[in-house]
Amino acid sequence: MTYITVEIPDEQLQNLQQLAQESGISLEDLLRASIEDWLNYPKSEFVQASSYVLKKNAQLYRRLA
């Protein structure tokens, strides 16, 4: 098994911890399940969704660049 470290804002961590607690699972299990769902998400739907987001936010991304 491989370990990774990801930096997230404190507010997001609190939200994730609350969601895990409400679901009755550990934070680690919540994150593993979320990653598993994302990896199993049909690729064509992901490409379609990501294209929509990129197109929708294109102007914002240009300003941030």
PDB file of N, CA and C in Angstrom:
ATOM      1  N   MET A   1       0.846  -1.172   0.000  1.00  0.00           N
ATOM      2  CA  MET A   1       0.000   0.000   0.000  1.00  0.00           C
ATOM      3  C   MET A   1       0.885   1.227   0.000  1.00  0.00           C
ATOM      4  N   THR A   2       0.431   2.254  -0.687  1.00  0.00           N
ATOM      5  CA  THR A   2       1.155   3.511  -0.772  1.00  0.00           C
ATOM      6  C   THR A   2       0.417   4.578   0.010  1.00  0.00           C
ATOM      7  N   TYR A   3       1.152   5.463   0.608  1.00  0.00           N
ATOM      8  CA  TYR A   3       0.574   6.557   1.370  1.00  0.00           C
ATOM      9  C   TYR A   3       0.837   7.858   0.642  1.00  0.00           C
ATOM     10  N   ILE A   4      -0.129   8.774   0.709  1.00  0.00           N
ATOM     11  CA  ILE A   4       0.060  10.103   0.144  1.00  0.00           C
ATOM     12  C   ILE A   4      -0.366  11.137   1.181  1.00  0.00           C
ATOM     13  N   THR A   5       0.151  12.329   1.020  1.00  0.00           N
ATOM     14  CA  THR A   5      -0.220  13.446   1.877  1.00  0.00           C
ATOM     15  C   THR A   5      -0.817  14.525   0.990  1.00  0.00           C
ATOM     16  N   VAL A   6      -1.976  15.015   1.395  1.00  0.00           N
ATOM     17  CA  VAL A   6      -2.666  16.041   0.624  1.00  0.00           C
ATOM     18  C   VAL A   6      -2.991  17.196   1.555  1.00  0.00           C
ATOM     19  N   GLU A   7      -2.654  18.403   1.132  1.00  0.00           N
ATOM     20  CA  GLU A   7      -2.977  19.581   1.925  1.00  0.00           C
ATOM     21  C   GLU A   7      -4.360  20.084   1.515  1.00  0.00           C
ATOM     22  N   ILE A   8      -5.217  20.275   2.502  1.00  0.00           N
ATOM     23  CA  ILE A   8      -6.537  20.851   2.252  1.00  0.00           C
ATOM     24  C   ILE A   8      -6.810  21.894   3.324  1.00  0.00           C
ATOM     25  N   PRO A   9      -7.654  22.862   3.001  1.00  0.00           N
ATOM     26  CA  PRO A   9      -7.982  23.878   4.011  1.00  0.00           C
ATOM     27  C   PRO A   9      -8.664  23.244   5.223  1.00  0.00           C
ATOM     28  N   ASP A  10      -8.478  23.873   6.377  1.00  0.00           N
ATOM     29  CA  ASP A  10      -9.068  23.367   7.621  1.00  0.00           C
ATOM     30  C   ASP A  10     -10.580  23.201   7.506  1.00  0.00           C
ATOM     31  N   GLU A  11     -11.239  24.134   6.838  1.00  0.00           N
ATOM     32  CA  GLU A  11     -12.691  24.061   6.697  1.00  0.00           C
ATOM     33  C   GLU A  11     -13.112  22.803   5.935  1.00  0.00           C
ATOM     34  N   GLN A  12     -12.370  22.451   4.878  1.00  0.00           N
ATOM     35  CA  GLN A  12     -12.691  21.236   4.136  1.00  0.00           C
ATOM     36  C   GLN A  12     -12.468  20.003   4.993  1.00  0.00           C
ATOM     37  N   LEU A  13     -11.413  19.999   5.767  1.00  0.00           N
ATOM     38  CA  LEU A  13     -11.150  18.870   6.662  1.00  0.00           C
ATOM     39  C   LEU A  13     -12.292  18.705   7.655  1.00  0.00           C
ATOM     40  N   GLN A  14     -12.739  19.805   8.225  1.00  0.00           N
ATOM     41  CA  GLN A  14     -13.850  19.733   9.175  1.00  0.00           C
ATOM     42  C   GLN A  14     -15.108  19.194   8.504  1.00  0.00           C
ATOM     43  N   ASN A  15     -15.376  19.640   7.279  1.00  0.00           N
ATOM     44  CA  ASN A  15     -16.547  19.151   6.552  1.00  0.00           C
ATOM     45  C   ASN A  15     -16.438  17.656   6.281  1.00  0.00           C
ATOM     46  N   LEU A  16     -15.249  17.203   5.898  1.00  0.00           N
ATOM     47  CA  LEU A  16     -15.038  15.777   5.640  1.00  0.00           C
ATOM     48  C   LEU A  16     -15.186  14.954   6.921  1.00  0.00           C
ATOM     49  N   GLN A  17     -14.634  15.462   8.005  1.00  0.00           N
ATOM     50  CA  GLN A  17     -14.741  14.754   9.280  1.00  0.00           C
ATOM     51  C   GLN A  17     -16.205  14.654   9.717  1.00  0.00           C
ATOM     52  N   GLN A  18     -16.964  15.727   9.522  1.00  0.00           N
ATOM     53  CA  GLN A  18     -18.374  15.714   9.886  1.00  0.00           C
ATOM     54  C   GLN A  18     -19.140  14.716   9.011  1.00  0.00           C
ATOM     55  N   LEU A  19     -18.857  14.699   7.725  1.00  0.00           N
ATOM     56  CA  LEU A  19     -19.517  13.760   6.818  1.00  0.00           C
ATOM     57  C   LEU A  19     -19.197  12.319   7.198  1.00  0.00           C
ATOM     58  N   ALA A  20     -17.942  12.065   7.524  1.00  0.00           N
ATOM     59  CA  ALA A  20     -17.545  10.714   7.941  1.00  0.00           C
ATOM     60  C   ALA A  20     -18.263  10.318   9.224  1.00  0.00           C
ATOM     61  N   GLN A  21     -18.327  11.240  10.177  1.00  0.00           N
ATOM     62  CA  GLN A  21     -18.996  10.957  11.448  1.00  0.00           C
ATOM     63  C   GLN A  21     -20.483  10.680  11.218  1.00  0.00           C
ATOM     64  N   GLU A  22     -21.116  11.503  10.383  1.00  0.00           N
ATOM     65  CA  GLU A  22     -22.540  11.305  10.088  1.00  0.00           C
ATOM     66  C   GLU A  22     -22.785   9.972   9.385  1.00  0.00           C
ATOM     67  N   SER A  23     -21.798   9.519   8.610  1.00  0.00           N
ATOM     68  CA  SER A  23     -21.919   8.258   7.885  1.00  0.00           C
ATOM     69  C   SER A  23     -21.517   7.069   8.735  1.00  0.00           C
ATOM     70  N   GLY A  24     -20.950   7.338   9.907  1.00  0.00           N
ATOM     71  CA  GLY A  24     -20.541   6.268  10.804  1.00  0.00           C
ATOM     72  C   GLY A  24     -19.306   5.519  10.344  1.00  0.00           C
ATOM     73  N   ILE A  25     -18.431   6.214   9.611  1.00  0.00           N
ATOM     74  CA  ILE A  25     -17.198   5.595   9.131  1.00  0.00           C
ATOM     75  C   ILE A  25     -16.021   6.513   9.431  1.00  0.00           C
ATOM     76  N   SER A  26     -14.833   5.970   9.309  1.00  0.00           N
ATOM     77  CA  SER A  26     -13.639   6.784   9.541  1.00  0.00           C
ATOM     78  C   SER A  26     -13.415   7.716   8.352  1.00  0.00           C
ATOM     79  N   LEU A  27     -12.666   8.767   8.596  1.00  0.00           N
ATOM     80  CA  LEU A  27     -12.317   9.705   7.532  1.00  0.00           C
ATOM     81  C   LEU A  27     -11.572   8.985   6.414  1.00  0.00           C
ATOM     82  N   GLU A  28     -10.660   8.094   6.789  1.00  0.00           N
ATOM     83  CA  GLU A  28      -9.893   7.341   5.801  1.00  0.00           C
ATOM     84  C   GLU A  28     -10.802   6.493   4.912  1.00  0.00           C
ATOM     85  N   ASP A  29     -11.793   5.824   5.527  1.00  0.00           N
ATOM     86  CA  ASP A  29     -12.722   5.004   4.748  1.00  0.00           C
ATOM     87  C   ASP A  29     -13.581   5.871   3.823  1.00  0.00           C
ATOM     88  N   LEU A  30     -13.988   7.038   4.314  1.00  0.00           N
ATOM     89  CA  LEU A  30     -14.763   7.961   3.475  1.00  0.00           C
ATOM     90  C   LEU A  30     -13.954   8.370   2.252  1.00  0.00           C
ATOM     91  N   LEU A  31     -12.701   8.726   2.469  1.00  0.00           N
ATOM     92  CA  LEU A  31     -11.854   9.161   1.352  1.00  0.00           C
ATOM     93  C   LEU A  31     -11.569   8.016   0.389  1.00  0.00           C
ATOM     94  N   ARG A  32     -11.300   6.819   0.923  1.00  0.00           N
ATOM     95  CA  ARG A  32     -11.076   5.658   0.048  1.00  0.00           C
ATOM     96  C   ARG A  32     -12.304   5.378  -0.811  1.00  0.00           C
ATOM     97  N   ALA A  33     -13.492   5.430  -0.205  1.00  0.00           N
ATOM     98  CA  ALA A  33     -14.728   5.170  -0.944  1.00  0.00           C
ATOM     99  C   ALA A  33     -14.951   6.237  -2.012  1.00  0.00           C
ATOM    100  N   SER A  34     -14.652   7.477  -1.686  1.00  0.00           N
ATOM    101  CA  SER A  34     -14.812   8.566  -2.656  1.00  0.00           C
ATOM    102  C   SER A  34     -13.857   8.389  -3.832  1.00  0.00           C
ATOM    103  N   ILE A  35     -12.636   8.009  -3.545  1.00  0.00           N
ATOM    104  CA  ILE A  35     -11.656   7.775  -4.612  1.00  0.00           C
ATOM    105  C   ILE A  35     -12.092   6.594  -5.465  1.00  0.00           C
ATOM    106  N   GLU A  36     -12.559   5.536  -4.830  1.00  0.00           N
ATOM    107  CA  GLU A  36     -13.034   4.353  -5.563  1.00  0.00           C
ATOM    108  C   GLU A  36     -14.196   4.717  -6.485  1.00  0.00           C
ATOM    109  N   ASP A  37     -15.137   5.509  -5.965  1.00  0.00           N
ATOM    110  CA  ASP A  37     -16.262   5.957  -6.800  1.00  0.00           C
ATOM    111  C   ASP A  37     -15.755   6.757  -7.993  1.00  0.00           C
ATOM    112  N   TRP A  38     -14.829   7.669  -7.752  1.00  0.00           N
ATOM    113  CA  TRP A  38     -14.294   8.503  -8.815  1.00  0.00           C
ATOM    114  C   TRP A  38     -13.587   7.648  -9.865  1.00  0.00           C
ATOM    115  N   LEU A  39     -12.814   6.677  -9.429  1.00  0.00           N
ATOM    116  CA  LEU A  39     -12.092   5.817 -10.369  1.00  0.00           C
ATOM    117  C   LEU A  39     -13.037   4.931 -11.172  1.00  0.00           C
ATOM    118  N   ASN A  40     -14.166   4.573 -10.601  1.00  0.00           N
ATOM    119  CA  ASN A  40     -15.130   3.728 -11.290  1.00  0.00           C
ATOM    120  C   ASN A  40     -16.165   4.510 -12.078  1.00  0.00           C
ATOM    121  N   TYR A  41     -16.134   5.830 -11.965  1.00  0.00           N
ATOM    122  CA  TYR A  41     -17.058   6.699 -12.682  1.00  0.00           C
ATOM    123  C   TYR A  41     -16.810   6.517 -14.178  1.00  0.00           C
ATOM    124  N   PRO A  42     -17.855   6.312 -14.950  1.00  0.00           N
ATOM    125  CA  PRO A  42     -17.642   6.114 -16.399  1.00  0.00           C
ATOM    126  C   PRO A  42     -16.803   7.241 -17.001  1.00  0.00           C
ATOM    127  N   LYS A  43     -15.783   6.866 -17.726  1.00  0.00           N
ATOM    128  CA  LYS A  43     -14.832   7.837 -18.263  1.00  0.00           C
ATOM    129  C   LYS A  43     -15.513   8.868 -19.160  1.00  0.00           C
ATOM    130  N   SER A  44     -16.455   8.448 -20.005  1.00  0.00           N
ATOM    131  CA  SER A  44     -17.090   9.395 -20.913  1.00  0.00           C
ATOM    132  C   SER A  44     -17.868  10.450 -20.135  1.00  0.00           C
ATOM    133  N   GLU A  45     -18.529  10.059 -19.054  1.00  0.00           N
ATOM    134  CA  GLU A  45     -19.257  11.029 -18.241  1.00  0.00           C
ATOM    135  C   GLU A  45     -18.288  11.976 -17.548  1.00  0.00           C
ATOM    136  N   PHE A  46     -17.143  11.447 -17.104  1.00  0.00           N
ATOM    137  CA  PHE A  46     -16.146  12.306 -16.470  1.00  0.00           C
ATOM    138  C   PHE A  46     -15.606  13.317 -17.462  1.00  0.00           C
ATOM    139  N   VAL A  47     -15.280  12.870 -18.659  1.00  0.00           N
ATOM    140  CA  VAL A  47     -14.754  13.772 -19.687  1.00  0.00           C
ATOM    141  C   VAL A  47     -15.787  14.844 -20.011  1.00  0.00           C
ATOM    142  N   GLN A  48     -17.039  14.445 -20.133  1.00  0.00           N
ATOM    143  CA  GLN A  48     -18.103  15.394 -20.425  1.00  0.00           C
ATOM    144  C   GLN A  48     -18.241  16.415 -19.288  1.00  0.00           C
ATOM    145  N   ALA A  49     -18.236  15.938 -18.059  1.00  0.00           N
ATOM    146  CA  ALA A  49     -18.377  16.838 -16.909  1.00  0.00           C
ATOM    147  C   ALA A  49     -17.178  17.766 -16.789  1.00  0.00           C
ATOM    148  N   SER A  50     -15.974  17.234 -16.959  1.00  0.00           N
ATOM    149  CA  SER A  50     -14.784  18.074 -16.835  1.00  0.00           C
ATOM    150  C   SER A  50     -14.722  19.100 -17.965  1.00  0.00           C
ATOM    151  N   SER A  51     -15.134  18.731 -19.165  1.00  0.00           N
ATOM    152  CA  SER A  51     -15.170  19.680 -20.282  1.00  0.00           C
ATOM    153  C   SER A  51     -16.142  20.812 -19.982  1.00  0.00           C
ATOM    154  N   TYR A  52     -17.289  20.470 -19.419  1.00  0.00           N
ATOM    155  CA  TYR A  52     -18.277  21.483 -19.058  1.00  0.00           C
ATOM    156  C   TYR A  52     -17.694  22.462 -18.033  1.00  0.00           C
ATOM    157  N   VAL A  53     -17.056  21.934 -17.004  1.00  0.00           N
ATOM    158  CA  VAL A  53     -16.486  22.783 -15.962  1.00  0.00           C
ATOM    159  C   VAL A  53     -15.384  23.668 -16.527  1.00  0.00           C
ATOM    160  N   LEU A  54     -14.516  23.094 -17.344  1.00  0.00           N
ATOM    161  CA  LEU A  54     -13.439  23.884 -17.930  1.00  0.00           C
ATOM    162  C   LEU A  54     -13.981  24.985 -18.830  1.00  0.00           C
ATOM    163  N   LYS A  55     -14.979  24.670 -19.622  1.00  0.00           N
ATOM    164  CA  LYS A  55     -15.580  25.662 -20.515  1.00  0.00           C
ATOM    165  C   LYS A  55     -16.286  26.746 -19.706  1.00  0.00           C
ATOM    166  N   LYS A  56     -17.042  26.328 -18.699  1.00  0.00           N
ATOM    167  CA  LYS A  56     -17.791  27.262 -17.868  1.00  0.00           C
ATOM    168  C   LYS A  56     -16.869  28.231 -17.138  1.00  0.00           C
ATOM    169  N   ASN A  57     -15.710  27.751 -16.700  1.00  0.00           N
ATOM    170  CA  ASN A  57     -14.790  28.567 -15.901  1.00  0.00           C
ATOM    171  C   ASN A  57     -13.589  29.074 -16.690  1.00  0.00           C
ATOM    172  N   ALA A  58     -13.624  28.992 -18.014  1.00  0.00           N
ATOM    173  CA  ALA A  58     -12.474  29.366 -18.844  1.00  0.00           C
ATOM    174  C   ALA A  58     -12.017  30.794 -18.574  1.00  0.00           C
ATOM    175  N   GLN A  59     -12.958  31.719 -18.494  1.00  0.00           N
ATOM    176  CA  GLN A  59     -12.588  33.113 -18.262  1.00  0.00           C
ATOM    177  C   GLN A  59     -11.910  33.277 -16.904  1.00  0.00           C
ATOM    178  N   LEU A  60     -12.445  32.615 -15.890  1.00  0.00           N
ATOM    179  CA  LEU A  60     -11.840  32.676 -14.554  1.00  0.00           C
ATOM    180  C   LEU A  60     -10.424  32.128 -14.587  1.00  0.00           C
ATOM    181  N   TYR A  61     -10.221  30.989 -15.251  1.00  0.00           N
ATOM    182  CA  TYR A  61      -8.900  30.380 -15.332  1.00  0.00           C
ATOM    183  C   TYR A  61      -7.915  31.306 -16.043  1.00  0.00           C
ATOM    184  N   ARG A  62      -8.394  31.994 -17.092  1.00  0.00           N
ATOM    185  CA  ARG A  62      -7.505  32.943 -17.803  1.00  0.00           C
ATOM    186  C   ARG A  62      -7.079  34.079 -16.882  1.00  0.00           C
ATOM    187  N   ARG A  63      -8.021  34.597 -16.075  1.00  0.00           N
ATOM    188  CA  ARG A  63      -7.687  35.679 -15.162  1.00  0.00           C
ATOM    189  C   ARG A  63      -6.721  35.224 -14.065  1.00  0.00           C
ATOM    190  N   LEU A  64      -6.845  33.966 -13.647  1.00  0.00           N
ATOM    191  CA  LEU A  64      -5.985  33.461 -12.580  1.00  0.00           C
ATOM    192  C   LEU A  64      -4.587  33.093 -13.079  1.00  0.00           C
ATOM    193  N   ALA A  65      -4.447  32.886 -14.365  1.00  0.00           N
ATOM    194  CA  ALA A  65      -3.158  32.444 -14.922  1.00  0.00           C
ATOM    195  C   ALA A  65      -2.112  33.526 -14.857  1.00  0.00           C
TER     196      ALA A  65
END
